[in-house]
Tab-separated table of C-alpha atoms in Angstrom:
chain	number	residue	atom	x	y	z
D	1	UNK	CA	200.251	58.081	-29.784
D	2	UNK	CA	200.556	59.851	-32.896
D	3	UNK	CA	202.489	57.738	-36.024
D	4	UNK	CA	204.500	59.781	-38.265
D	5	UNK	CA	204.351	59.430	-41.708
D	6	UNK	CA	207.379	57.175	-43.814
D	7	UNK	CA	210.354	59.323	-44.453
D	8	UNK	CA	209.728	61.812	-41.593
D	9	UNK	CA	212.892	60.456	-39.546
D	10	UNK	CA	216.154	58.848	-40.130
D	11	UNK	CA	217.592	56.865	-37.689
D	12	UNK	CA	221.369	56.997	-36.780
D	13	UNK	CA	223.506	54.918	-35.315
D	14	UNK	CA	227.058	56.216	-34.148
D	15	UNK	CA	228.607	52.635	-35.815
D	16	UNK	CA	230.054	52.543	-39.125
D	17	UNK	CA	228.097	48.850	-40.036
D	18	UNK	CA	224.940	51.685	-39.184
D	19	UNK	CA	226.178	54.293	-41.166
D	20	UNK	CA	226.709	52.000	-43.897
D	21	UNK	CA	223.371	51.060	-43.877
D	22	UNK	CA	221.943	54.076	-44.440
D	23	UNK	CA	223.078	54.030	-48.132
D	24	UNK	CA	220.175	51.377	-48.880
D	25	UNK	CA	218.020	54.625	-49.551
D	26	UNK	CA	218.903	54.587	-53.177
D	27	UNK	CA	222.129	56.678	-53.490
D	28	UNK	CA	225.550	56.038	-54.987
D	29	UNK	CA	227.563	57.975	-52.495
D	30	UNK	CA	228.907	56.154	-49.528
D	31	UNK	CA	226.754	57.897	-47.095
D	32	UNK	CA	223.759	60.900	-47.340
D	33	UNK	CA	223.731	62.827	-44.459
D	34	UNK	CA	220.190	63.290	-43.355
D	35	UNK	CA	219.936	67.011	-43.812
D	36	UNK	CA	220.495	66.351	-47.526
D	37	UNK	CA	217.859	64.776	-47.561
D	38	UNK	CA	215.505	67.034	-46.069
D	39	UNK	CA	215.828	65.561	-42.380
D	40	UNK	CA	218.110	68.491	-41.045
D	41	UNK	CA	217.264	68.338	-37.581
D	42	UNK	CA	218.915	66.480	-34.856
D	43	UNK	CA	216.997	64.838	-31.979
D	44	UNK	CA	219.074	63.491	-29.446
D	45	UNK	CA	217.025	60.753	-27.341
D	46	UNK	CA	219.426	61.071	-23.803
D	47	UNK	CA	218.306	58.092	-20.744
D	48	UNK	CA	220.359	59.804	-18.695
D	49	UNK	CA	221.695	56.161	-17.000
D	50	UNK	CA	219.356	53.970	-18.759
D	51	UNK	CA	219.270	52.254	-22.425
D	52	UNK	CA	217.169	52.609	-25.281
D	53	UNK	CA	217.707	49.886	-28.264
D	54	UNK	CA	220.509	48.924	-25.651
D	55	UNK	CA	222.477	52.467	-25.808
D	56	UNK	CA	222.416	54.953	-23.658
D	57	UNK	CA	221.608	58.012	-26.346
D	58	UNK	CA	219.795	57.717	-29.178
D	59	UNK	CA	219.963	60.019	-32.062
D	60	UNK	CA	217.185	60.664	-34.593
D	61	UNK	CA	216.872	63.101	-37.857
D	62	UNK	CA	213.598	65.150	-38.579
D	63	UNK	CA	212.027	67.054	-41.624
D	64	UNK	CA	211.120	70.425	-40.061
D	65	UNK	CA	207.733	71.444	-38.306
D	66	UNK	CA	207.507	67.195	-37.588
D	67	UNK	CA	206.017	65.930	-34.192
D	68	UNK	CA	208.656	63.736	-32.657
D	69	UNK	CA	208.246	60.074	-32.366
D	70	UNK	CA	207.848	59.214	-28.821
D	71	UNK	CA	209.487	55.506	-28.087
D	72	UNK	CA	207.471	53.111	-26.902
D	73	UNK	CA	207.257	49.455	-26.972
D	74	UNK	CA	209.653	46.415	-27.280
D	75	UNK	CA	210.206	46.295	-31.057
D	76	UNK	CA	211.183	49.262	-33.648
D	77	UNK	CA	214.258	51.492	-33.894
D	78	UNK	CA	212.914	53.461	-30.676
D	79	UNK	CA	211.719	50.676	-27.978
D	80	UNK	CA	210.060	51.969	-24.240
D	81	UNK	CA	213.536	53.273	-22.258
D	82	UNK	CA	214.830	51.268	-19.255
D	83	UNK	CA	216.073	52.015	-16.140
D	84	UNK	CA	216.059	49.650	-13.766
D	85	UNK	CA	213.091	49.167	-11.627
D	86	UNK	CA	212.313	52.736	-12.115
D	87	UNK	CA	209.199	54.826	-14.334
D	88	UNK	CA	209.947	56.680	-17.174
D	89	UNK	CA	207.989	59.719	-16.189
D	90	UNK	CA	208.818	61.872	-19.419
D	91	UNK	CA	211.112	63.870	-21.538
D	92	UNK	CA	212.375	66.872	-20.572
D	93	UNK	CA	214.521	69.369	-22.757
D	94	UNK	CA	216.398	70.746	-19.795
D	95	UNK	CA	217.218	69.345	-16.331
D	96	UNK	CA	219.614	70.739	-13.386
D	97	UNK	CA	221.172	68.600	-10.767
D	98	UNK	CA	222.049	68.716	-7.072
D	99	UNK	CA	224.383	66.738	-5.291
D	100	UNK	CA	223.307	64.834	-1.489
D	101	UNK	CA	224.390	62.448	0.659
D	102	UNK	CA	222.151	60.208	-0.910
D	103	UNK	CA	223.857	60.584	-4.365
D	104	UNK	CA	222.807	62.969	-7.547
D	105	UNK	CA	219.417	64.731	-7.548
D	106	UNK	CA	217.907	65.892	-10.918
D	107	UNK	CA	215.501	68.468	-11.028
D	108	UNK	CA	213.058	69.200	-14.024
D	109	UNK	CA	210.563	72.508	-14.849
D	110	UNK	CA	207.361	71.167	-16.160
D	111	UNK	CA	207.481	74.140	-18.807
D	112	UNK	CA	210.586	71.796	-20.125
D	113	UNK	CA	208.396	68.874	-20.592
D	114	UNK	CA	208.069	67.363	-24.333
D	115	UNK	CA	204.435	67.009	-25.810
D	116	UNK	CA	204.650	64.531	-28.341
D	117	UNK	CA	201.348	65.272	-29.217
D	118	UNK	CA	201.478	69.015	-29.701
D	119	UNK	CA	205.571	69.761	-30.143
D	120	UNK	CA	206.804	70.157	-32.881
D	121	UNK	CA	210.309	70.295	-33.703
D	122	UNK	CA	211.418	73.900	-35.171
D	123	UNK	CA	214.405	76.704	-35.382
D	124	UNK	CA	212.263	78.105	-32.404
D	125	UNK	CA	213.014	75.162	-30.132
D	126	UNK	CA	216.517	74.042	-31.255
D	127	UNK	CA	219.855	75.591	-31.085
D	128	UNK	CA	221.565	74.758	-34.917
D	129	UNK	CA	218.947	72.589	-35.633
D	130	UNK	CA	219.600	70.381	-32.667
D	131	UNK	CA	218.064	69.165	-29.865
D	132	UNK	CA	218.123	66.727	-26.898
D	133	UNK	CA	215.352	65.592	-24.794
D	134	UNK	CA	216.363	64.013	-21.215
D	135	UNK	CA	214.297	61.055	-19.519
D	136	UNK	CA	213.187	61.842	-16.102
D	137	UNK	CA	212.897	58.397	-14.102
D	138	UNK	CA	211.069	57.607	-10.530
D	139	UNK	CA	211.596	54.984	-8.371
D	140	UNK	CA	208.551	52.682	-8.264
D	141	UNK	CA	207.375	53.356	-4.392
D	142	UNK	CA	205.809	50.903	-1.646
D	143	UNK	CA	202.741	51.070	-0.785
D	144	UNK	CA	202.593	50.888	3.208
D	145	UNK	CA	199.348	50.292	4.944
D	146	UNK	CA	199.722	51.068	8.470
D	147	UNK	CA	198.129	51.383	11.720
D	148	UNK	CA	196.940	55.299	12.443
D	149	UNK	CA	197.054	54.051	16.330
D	150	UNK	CA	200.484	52.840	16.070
D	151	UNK	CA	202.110	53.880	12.623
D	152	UNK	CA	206.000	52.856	14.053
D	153	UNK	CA	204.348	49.246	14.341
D	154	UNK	CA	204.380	46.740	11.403
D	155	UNK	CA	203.165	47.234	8.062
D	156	UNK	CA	199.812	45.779	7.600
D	157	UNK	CA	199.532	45.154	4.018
D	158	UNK	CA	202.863	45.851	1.654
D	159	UNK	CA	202.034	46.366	-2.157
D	160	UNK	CA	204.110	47.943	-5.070
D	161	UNK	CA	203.160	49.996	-7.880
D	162	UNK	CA	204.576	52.060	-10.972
D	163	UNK	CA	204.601	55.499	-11.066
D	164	UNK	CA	202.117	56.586	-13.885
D	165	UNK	CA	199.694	53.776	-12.305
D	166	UNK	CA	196.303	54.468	-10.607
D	167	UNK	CA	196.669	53.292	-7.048
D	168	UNK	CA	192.995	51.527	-6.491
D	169	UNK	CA	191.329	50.616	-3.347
D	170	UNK	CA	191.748	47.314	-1.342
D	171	UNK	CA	189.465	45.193	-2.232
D	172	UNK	CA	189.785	41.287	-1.197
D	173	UNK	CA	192.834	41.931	0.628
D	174	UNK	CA	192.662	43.957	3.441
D	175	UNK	CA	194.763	45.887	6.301
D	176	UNK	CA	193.332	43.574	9.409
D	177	UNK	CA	193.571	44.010	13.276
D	178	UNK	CA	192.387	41.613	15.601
D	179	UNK	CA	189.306	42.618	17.541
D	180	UNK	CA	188.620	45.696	15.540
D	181	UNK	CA	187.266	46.881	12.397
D	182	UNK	CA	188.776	48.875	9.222
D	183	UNK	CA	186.846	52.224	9.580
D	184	UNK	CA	188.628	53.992	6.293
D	185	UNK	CA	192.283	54.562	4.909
D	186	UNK	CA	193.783	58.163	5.469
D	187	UNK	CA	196.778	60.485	4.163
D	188	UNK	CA	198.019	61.629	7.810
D	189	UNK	CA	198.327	59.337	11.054
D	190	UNK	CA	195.808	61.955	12.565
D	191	UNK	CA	193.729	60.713	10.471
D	192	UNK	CA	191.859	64.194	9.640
D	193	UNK	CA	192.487	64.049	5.388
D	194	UNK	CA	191.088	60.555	3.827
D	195	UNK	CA	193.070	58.927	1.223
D	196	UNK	CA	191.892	59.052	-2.127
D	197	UNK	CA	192.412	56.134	-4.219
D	198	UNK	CA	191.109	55.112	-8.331
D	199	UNK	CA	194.156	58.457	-8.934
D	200	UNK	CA	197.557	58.357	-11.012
D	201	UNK	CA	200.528	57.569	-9.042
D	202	UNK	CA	203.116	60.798	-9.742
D	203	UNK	CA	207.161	61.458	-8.362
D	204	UNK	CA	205.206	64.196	-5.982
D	205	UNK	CA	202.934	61.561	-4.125
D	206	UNK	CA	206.590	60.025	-3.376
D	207	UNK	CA	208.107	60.201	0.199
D	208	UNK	CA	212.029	59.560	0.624
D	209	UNK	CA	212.017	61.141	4.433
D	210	UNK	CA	212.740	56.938	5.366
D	211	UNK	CA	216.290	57.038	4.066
D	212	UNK	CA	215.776	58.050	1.071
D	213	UNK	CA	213.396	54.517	0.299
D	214	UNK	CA	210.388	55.362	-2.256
D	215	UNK	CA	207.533	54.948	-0.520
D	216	UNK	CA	203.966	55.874	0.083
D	217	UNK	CA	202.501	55.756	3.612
D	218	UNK	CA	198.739	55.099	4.139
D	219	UNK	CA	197.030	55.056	7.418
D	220	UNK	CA	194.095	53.122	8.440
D	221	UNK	CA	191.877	53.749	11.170
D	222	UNK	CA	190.022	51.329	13.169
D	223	UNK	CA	187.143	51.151	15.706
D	224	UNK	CA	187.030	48.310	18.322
D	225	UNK	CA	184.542	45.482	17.969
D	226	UNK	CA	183.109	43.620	14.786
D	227	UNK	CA	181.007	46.059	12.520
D	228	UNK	CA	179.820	45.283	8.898
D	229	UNK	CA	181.324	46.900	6.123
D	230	UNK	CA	179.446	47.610	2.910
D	231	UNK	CA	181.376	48.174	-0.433
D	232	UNK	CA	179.483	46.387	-2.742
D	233	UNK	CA	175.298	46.365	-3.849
D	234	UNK	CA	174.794	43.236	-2.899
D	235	UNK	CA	176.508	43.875	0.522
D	236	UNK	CA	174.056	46.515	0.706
D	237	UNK	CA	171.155	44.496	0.159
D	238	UNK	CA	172.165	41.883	2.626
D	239	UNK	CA	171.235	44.167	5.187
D	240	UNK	CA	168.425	42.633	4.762
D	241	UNK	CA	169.299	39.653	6.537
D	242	UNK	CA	170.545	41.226	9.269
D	243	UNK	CA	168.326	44.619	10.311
D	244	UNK	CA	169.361	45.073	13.318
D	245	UNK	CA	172.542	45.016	12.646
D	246	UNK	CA	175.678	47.468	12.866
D	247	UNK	CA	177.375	48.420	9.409
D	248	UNK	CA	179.435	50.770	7.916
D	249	UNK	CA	180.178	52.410	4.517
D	250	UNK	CA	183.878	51.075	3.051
D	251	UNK	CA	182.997	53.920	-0.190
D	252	UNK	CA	180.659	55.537	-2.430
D	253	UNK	CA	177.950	53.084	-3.812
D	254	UNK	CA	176.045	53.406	-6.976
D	255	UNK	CA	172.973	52.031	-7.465
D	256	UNK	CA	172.371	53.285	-10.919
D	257	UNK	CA	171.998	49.616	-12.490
D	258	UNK	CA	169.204	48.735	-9.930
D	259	UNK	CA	166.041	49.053	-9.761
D	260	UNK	CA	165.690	49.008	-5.809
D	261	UNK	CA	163.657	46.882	-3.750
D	262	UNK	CA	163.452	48.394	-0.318
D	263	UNK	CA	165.169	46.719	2.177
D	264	UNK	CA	162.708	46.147	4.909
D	265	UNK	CA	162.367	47.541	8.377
D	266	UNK	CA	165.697	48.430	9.311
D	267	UNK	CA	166.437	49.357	13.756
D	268	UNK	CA	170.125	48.929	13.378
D	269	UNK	CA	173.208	51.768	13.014
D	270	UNK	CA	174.095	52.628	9.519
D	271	UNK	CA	177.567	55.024	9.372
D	272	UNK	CA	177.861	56.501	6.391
D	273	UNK	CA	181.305	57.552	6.840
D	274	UNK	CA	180.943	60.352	4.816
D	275	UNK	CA	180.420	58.200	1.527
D	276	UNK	CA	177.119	58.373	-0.857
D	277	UNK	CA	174.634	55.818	-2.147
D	278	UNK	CA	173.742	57.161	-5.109
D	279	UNK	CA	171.103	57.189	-8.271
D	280	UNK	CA	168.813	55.137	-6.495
D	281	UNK	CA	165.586	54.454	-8.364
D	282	UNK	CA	162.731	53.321	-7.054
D	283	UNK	CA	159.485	52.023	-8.947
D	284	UNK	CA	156.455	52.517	-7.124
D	285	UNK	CA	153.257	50.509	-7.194
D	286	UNK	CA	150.539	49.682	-3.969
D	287	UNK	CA	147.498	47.350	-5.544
D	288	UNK	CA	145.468	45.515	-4.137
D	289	UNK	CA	142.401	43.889	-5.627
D	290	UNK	CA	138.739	43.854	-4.950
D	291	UNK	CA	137.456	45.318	-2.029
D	292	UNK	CA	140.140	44.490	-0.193
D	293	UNK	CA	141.791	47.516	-0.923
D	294	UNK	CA	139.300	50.337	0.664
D	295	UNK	CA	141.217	49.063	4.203
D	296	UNK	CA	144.899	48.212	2.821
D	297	UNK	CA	147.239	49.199	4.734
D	298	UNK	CA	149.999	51.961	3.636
D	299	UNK	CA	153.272	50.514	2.199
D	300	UNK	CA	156.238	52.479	2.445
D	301	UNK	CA	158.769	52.692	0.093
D	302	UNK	CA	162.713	54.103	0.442
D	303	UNK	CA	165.755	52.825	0.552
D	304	UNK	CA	164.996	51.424	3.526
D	305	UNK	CA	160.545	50.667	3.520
D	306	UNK	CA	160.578	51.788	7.816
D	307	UNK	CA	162.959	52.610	10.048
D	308	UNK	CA	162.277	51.668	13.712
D	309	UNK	CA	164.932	52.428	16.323
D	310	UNK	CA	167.074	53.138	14.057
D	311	UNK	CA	170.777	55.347	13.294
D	312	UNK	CA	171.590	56.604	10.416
D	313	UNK	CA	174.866	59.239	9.899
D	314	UNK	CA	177.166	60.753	7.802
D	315	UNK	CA	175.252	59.642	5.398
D	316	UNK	CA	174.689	61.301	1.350
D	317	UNK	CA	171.865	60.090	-0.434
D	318	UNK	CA	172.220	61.052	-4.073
D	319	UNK	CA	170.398	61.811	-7.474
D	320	UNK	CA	166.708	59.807	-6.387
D	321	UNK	CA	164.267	58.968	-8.845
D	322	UNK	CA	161.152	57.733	-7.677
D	323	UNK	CA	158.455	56.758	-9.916
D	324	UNK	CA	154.798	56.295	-8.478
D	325	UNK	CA	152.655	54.283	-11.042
D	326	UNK	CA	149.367	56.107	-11.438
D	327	UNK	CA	147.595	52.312	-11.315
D	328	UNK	CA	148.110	52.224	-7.262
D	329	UNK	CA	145.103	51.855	-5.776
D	330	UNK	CA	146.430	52.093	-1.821
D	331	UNK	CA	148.118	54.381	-0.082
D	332	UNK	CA	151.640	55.340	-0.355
D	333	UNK	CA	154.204	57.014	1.882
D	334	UNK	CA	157.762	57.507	0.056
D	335	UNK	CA	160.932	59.130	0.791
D	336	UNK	CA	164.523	58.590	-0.159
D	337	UNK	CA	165.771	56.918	2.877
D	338	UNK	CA	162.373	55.199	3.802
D	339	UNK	CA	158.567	55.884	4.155
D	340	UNK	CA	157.605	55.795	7.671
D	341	UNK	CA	159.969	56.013	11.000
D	342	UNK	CA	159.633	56.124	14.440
D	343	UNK	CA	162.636	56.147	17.166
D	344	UNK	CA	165.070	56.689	14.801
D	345	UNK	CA	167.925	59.117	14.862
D	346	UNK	CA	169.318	60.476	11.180
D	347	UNK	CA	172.761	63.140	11.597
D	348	UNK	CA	175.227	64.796	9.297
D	349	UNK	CA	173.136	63.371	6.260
D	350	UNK	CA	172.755	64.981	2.991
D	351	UNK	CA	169.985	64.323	0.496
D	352	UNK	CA	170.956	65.916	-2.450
D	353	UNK	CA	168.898	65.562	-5.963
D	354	UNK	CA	165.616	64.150	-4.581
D	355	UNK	CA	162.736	63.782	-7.394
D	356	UNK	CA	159.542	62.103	-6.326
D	357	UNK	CA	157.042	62.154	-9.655
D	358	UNK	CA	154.240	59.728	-10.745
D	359	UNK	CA	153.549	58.593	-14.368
D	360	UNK	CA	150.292	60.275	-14.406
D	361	UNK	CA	147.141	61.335	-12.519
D	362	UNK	CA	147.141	58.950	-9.305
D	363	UNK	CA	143.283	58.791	-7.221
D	364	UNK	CA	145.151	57.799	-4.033
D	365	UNK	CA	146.515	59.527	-0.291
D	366	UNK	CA	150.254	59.892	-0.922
D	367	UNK	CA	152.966	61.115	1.669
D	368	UNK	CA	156.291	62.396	0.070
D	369	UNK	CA	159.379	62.978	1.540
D	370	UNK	CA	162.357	64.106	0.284
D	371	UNK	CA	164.108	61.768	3.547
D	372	UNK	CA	161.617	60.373	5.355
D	373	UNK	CA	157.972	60.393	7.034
D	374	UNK	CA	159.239	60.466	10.613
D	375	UNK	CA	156.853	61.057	13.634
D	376	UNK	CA	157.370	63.334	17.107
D	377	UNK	CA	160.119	60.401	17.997
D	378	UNK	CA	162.316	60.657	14.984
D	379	UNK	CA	164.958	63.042	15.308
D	380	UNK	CA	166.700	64.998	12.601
D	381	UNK	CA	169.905	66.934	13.226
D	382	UNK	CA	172.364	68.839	10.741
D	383	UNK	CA	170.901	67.475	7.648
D	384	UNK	CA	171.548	69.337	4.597
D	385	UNK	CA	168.551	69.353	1.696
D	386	UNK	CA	169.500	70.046	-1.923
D	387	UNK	CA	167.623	69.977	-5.549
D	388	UNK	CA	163.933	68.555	-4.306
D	389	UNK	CA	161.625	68.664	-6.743
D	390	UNK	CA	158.290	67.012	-6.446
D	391	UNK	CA	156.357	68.835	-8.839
D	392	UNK	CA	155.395	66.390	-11.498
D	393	UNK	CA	153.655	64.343	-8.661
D	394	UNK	CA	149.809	64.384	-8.920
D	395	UNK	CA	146.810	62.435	-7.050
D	396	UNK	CA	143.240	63.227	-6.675
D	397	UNK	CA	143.681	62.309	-3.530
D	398	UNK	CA	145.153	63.913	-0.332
D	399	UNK	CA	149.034	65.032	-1.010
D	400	UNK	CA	151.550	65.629	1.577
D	401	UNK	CA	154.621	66.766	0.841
D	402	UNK	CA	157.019	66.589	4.146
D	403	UNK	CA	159.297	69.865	3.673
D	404	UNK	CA	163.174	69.384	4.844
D	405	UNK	CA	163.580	69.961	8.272
């Protein structure tokens, strides 16, 4: 919000008590006009059915070439505009309006919409050095979660919201139905476009097709039976707990304030649902002491250390960083979604900006994978490989890089 300078704007009020007033600014004559005074043009302030400073027009006098004061708040001689229930969207210099059964529609160019930031008032943009910007108002819509199976049913979950708002994602309240789980939220009952949430709220994203009621439908789809959701880190890492169990991706996951501790071997189903866990780091050290490490065993590290009978789809596993500490004195096998697997099925995934590195010359076997270190039984089908780059990892040792499949 810009703040114009004192003495860049009169403000007039169409009452004589007002116009009296405006002789405090030091003059012996009854009343100044404005334009006298250097303040010759005329900005009109128009609601257009709602109040501002309890009128319905509000008239204001600039010094040429002046950015316009753009009313906001509840205190001051231009306070936010009302309107009802309804959100000021802006101020327009022109509008056009068309009559329908459901009462006057007004209709605005975005070319006519007032920058207060940039605009500045001028000969070029007023017509005798006047001009009057319009408020453009949206109803506030409802927010209607509904059933993709059955979207004539009842609502699910009911919320409002103010245009100009950002519509976020459900988070401890959610659309429920009994015996099945919340897959995702989508724009279109056929559920073939997902909803995207964490955006603005604008008059287009508003549907009036329900009798002319503002309102924004969202569909949810479900899948029978009790599966896990994950939307958080710590839901993530309370897989754990559970490996053999069935969970799903709620949204995108970032992991970039972890440093990860590989969740151990995992034989359940992980959906991805198309989401990402991303900037995963990984710091990686195998030591063992004495003599006791000639016959160590290998220690896997990943998101997941193994995979064993495993599922893993629609998965995107983003921006990796794993670190191999050049002390290990056993064995390694690393890869972004785990070291070693066996009977494990991994679709539709995406590993996308995969570094594997060490901090220095290592003296030990490593196996590196930019997904994993499967054997004959692990199958890998439409996967999609981006940015790998394991070229600041060095061993004395035997090095096996696993290429993409």
């Amino acid at each position: 919000m810009y703040k114009l300078k004192k003495g860049f704007m009169i403000l007039l009020l169409a009452t004589s008590t007002m116009l009296l007033g405006g002789c405090s600014i030091g003059t012996s004559s009854l009343f100044i006009h404005p334009a006298e005074q250097g303040y010759e043009y005329e900005v009109t302030y128009d609601t257009l059915g709602g109040n501002i400073n309890q009128v319905d027009k509000r008239v204001v006098y600039y010094a040429g070439n002046s950015l316009l004061f753009e009313p906001n708040g509840t205190a001051g001689m231009l306070v936010q505009p009302k309107f009802g229930e309804k959100s000021l969207v802006g101020w327009y210099t022109k509008y056009t309006t068309e009559e329908s059964k459901d009462g006057t529609i007004y209709h605005y160019n975005e070319e006519d919409l007032w920058d207060f930031s940039l605009d500045r008032v001028s000969d070029e943009n007023t017509s005798d050095k006047k001009i009057t910007l319009y408020a453009r108002w949206a109803d506030n819509p409802s927010i209607n979660f509904l059933d993709a199976a059955n979207p004539e049913g009842d609502i699910l979950l009911k919320w409002t919201i103010n245009v100009g708002n950002e519509l976020k994602r459900p988070t401890s309240t959610e659309p429920k139905k009994n015996g099945f789980t919340l897959i995702d939220y989508y724009k279109d009952p056929e559920c073939t476009e997902k909803y995207v949430f964490d955006k603005v709220i604008e008059e287009g994203d508003i549907d009036y097709s329900n009798g002319g009621k503002a309102q924004i439908n969202i569909y949810c789809k479900f899948i029978e039976g009790e599966i896990i959701r994950v939307k958080t880190v710590n839901q993530l890492k309370a897989i754990a707990d559970k490996p053999d169990g069935q969970y799903i991706l709620a949204n995108d996951i970032d992991l970039s304030t972890e440093t990860w501790t590989p969740i151990e071997t995992f034989s359940g189903v992980l959906d991805g649902n198309g989401y990402s866990i991303k900037n995963l780091n990984l710091n990686v050290k195998n030591r063992a002491s004495g003599i006791t490490a000639k016959n160590a065993d290998e220690v896997s590290y990943g998101l997941f250390s193994k995979l064993d009978g495993a599922k893993i789809k629609d998965l995107t596993i983003k921006d990796v960083n794993i670190v191999i500490d050049k002390s290990s004195n056993v064995k390694l096998c690393v890869g972004a979604l785990a070291g070693r697997t066996k009977k494990t099925t991994i679709e539709n995934c995406t590993f996308d900006g995969i570094t594997i590195s060490s901090d220095g010359m290592c003296s030990i076997n490593i196996v590196a994978s930019s997904y994993v270190a499967g054997d004959y039984s692990t199958k890998i089908n439409n996967c999609i490989f981006n940015n790998i780059n394991t070229n600041k990892l060095t061993t004395s040792g035997n090095l096996e890089v696993i290429e993409q499949k």
